[in-house]
C-alpha positions as a Python dict, from the first residue, in 0.01 Angstrom:
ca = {
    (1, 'X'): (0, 0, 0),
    (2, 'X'): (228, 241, 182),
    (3, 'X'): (589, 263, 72),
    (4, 'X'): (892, 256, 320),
    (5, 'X'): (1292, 358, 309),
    (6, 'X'): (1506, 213, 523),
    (7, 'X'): (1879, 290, 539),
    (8, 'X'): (2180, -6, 668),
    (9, 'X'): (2571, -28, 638),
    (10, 'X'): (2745, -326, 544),
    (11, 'X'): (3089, -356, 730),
    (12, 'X'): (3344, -171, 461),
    (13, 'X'): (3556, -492, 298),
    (14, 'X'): (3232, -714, 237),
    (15, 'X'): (3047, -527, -76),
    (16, 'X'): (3121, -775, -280),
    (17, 'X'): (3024, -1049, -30),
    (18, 'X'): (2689, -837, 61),
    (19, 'X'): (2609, -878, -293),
    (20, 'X'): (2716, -1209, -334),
    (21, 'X'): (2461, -1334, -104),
    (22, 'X'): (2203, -1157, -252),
    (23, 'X'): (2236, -1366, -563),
    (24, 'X'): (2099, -1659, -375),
    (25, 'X'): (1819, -1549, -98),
    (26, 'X'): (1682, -1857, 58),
    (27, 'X'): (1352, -1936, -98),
    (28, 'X'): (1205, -1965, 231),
    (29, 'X'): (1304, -1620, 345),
    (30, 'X'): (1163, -1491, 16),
    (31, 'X'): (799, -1671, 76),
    (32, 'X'): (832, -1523, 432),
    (33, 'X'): (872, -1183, 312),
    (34, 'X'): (559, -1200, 72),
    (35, 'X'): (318, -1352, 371),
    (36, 'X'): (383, -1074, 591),
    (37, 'X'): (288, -877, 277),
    (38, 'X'): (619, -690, 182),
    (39, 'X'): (623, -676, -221),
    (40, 'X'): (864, -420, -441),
    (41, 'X'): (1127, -497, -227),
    (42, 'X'): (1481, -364, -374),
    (43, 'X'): (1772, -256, -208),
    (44, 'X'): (2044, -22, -373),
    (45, 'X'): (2437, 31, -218),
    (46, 'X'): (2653, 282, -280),
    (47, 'X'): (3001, 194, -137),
    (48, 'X'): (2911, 38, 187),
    (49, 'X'): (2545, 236, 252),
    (50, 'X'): (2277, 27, 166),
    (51, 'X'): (1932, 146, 65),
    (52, 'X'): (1601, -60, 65),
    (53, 'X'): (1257, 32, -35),
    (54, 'X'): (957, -149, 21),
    (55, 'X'): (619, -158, -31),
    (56, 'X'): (366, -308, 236),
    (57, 'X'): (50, -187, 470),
    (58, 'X'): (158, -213, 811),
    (59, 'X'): (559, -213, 812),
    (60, 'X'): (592, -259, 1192),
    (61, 'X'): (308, -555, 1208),
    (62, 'X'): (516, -761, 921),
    (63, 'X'): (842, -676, 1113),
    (64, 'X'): (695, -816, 1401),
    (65, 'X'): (595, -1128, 1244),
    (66, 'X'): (945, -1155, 1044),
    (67, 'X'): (1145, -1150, 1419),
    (68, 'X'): (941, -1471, 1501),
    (69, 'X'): (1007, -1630, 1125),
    (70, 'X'): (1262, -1899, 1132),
    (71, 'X'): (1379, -1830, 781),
    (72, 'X'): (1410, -1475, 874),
    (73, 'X'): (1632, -1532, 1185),
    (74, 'X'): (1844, -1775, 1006),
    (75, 'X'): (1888, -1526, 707),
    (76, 'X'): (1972, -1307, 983),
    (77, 'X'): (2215, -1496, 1155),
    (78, 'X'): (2349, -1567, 837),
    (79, 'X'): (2403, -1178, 751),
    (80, 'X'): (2562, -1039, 1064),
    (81, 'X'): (2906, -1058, 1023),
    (82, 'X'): (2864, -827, 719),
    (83, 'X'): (2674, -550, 824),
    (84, 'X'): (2720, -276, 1083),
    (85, 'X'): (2541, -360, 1418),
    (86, 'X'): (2419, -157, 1687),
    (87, 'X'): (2455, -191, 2047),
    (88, 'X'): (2227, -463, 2078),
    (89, 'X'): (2362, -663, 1808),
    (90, 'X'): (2116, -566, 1552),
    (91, 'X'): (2183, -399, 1229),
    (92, 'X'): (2195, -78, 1213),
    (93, 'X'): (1859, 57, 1073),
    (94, 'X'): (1752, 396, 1001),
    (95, 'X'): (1361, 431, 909),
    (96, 'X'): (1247, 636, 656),
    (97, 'X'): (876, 645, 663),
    (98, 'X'): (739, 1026, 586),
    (99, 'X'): (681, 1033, 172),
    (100, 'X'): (683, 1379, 55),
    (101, 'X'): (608, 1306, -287),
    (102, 'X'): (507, 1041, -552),
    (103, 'X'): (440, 1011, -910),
    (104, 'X'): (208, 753, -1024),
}
């Protein structure tokens, strides 16, 4: 299973709210997430930078199939006037995928 880092902003005033909402993830986003085969998945914030780690074996395939997943888009939706968007309207994501070292 390969492991992924991915680095967003949440729009500085909403912490609180950014973590609010992750009390309470939609149980339908949640069983979307684990059929497109994402599992460890944690995210970490430090003032408004948010850091996520995942674990799954092809990250691009399951993003793929998570753009065309209606819990996914709603969750999505339901985000966006919290975190930091791009140009297009999509968060801002930054991709970490080279590993340079792991302990097992």
């Amino acid at each position: 299973m390969a492991r992924y880092m991915f680095i967003m902003e949440c729009k500085e005033g909403s912490e609180e709210e950014y973590k609010r909402r992750h009390q309470s993830v939609h149980s339908e986003l949640l069983k979307a997430l684990k059929e497109v085969g994402i599992s460890n998945y944690s995210i970490f914030m430090d003032g408004t930078k948010l850091y996520a780690y995942m674990e799954v074996d092809d990250y691009h395939r399951a993003m793929k199939e998570l753009e065309r997943n209606p819990a996914n888009r709603k969750w999505q939706e339901f985000m966006s006037d919290i975190l930091a968007m791009d140009e297009k309207g999509d968060p801002k994501m930054y991709l970490i995928d080279q590993e340079v070292f792991h302990l097992k």
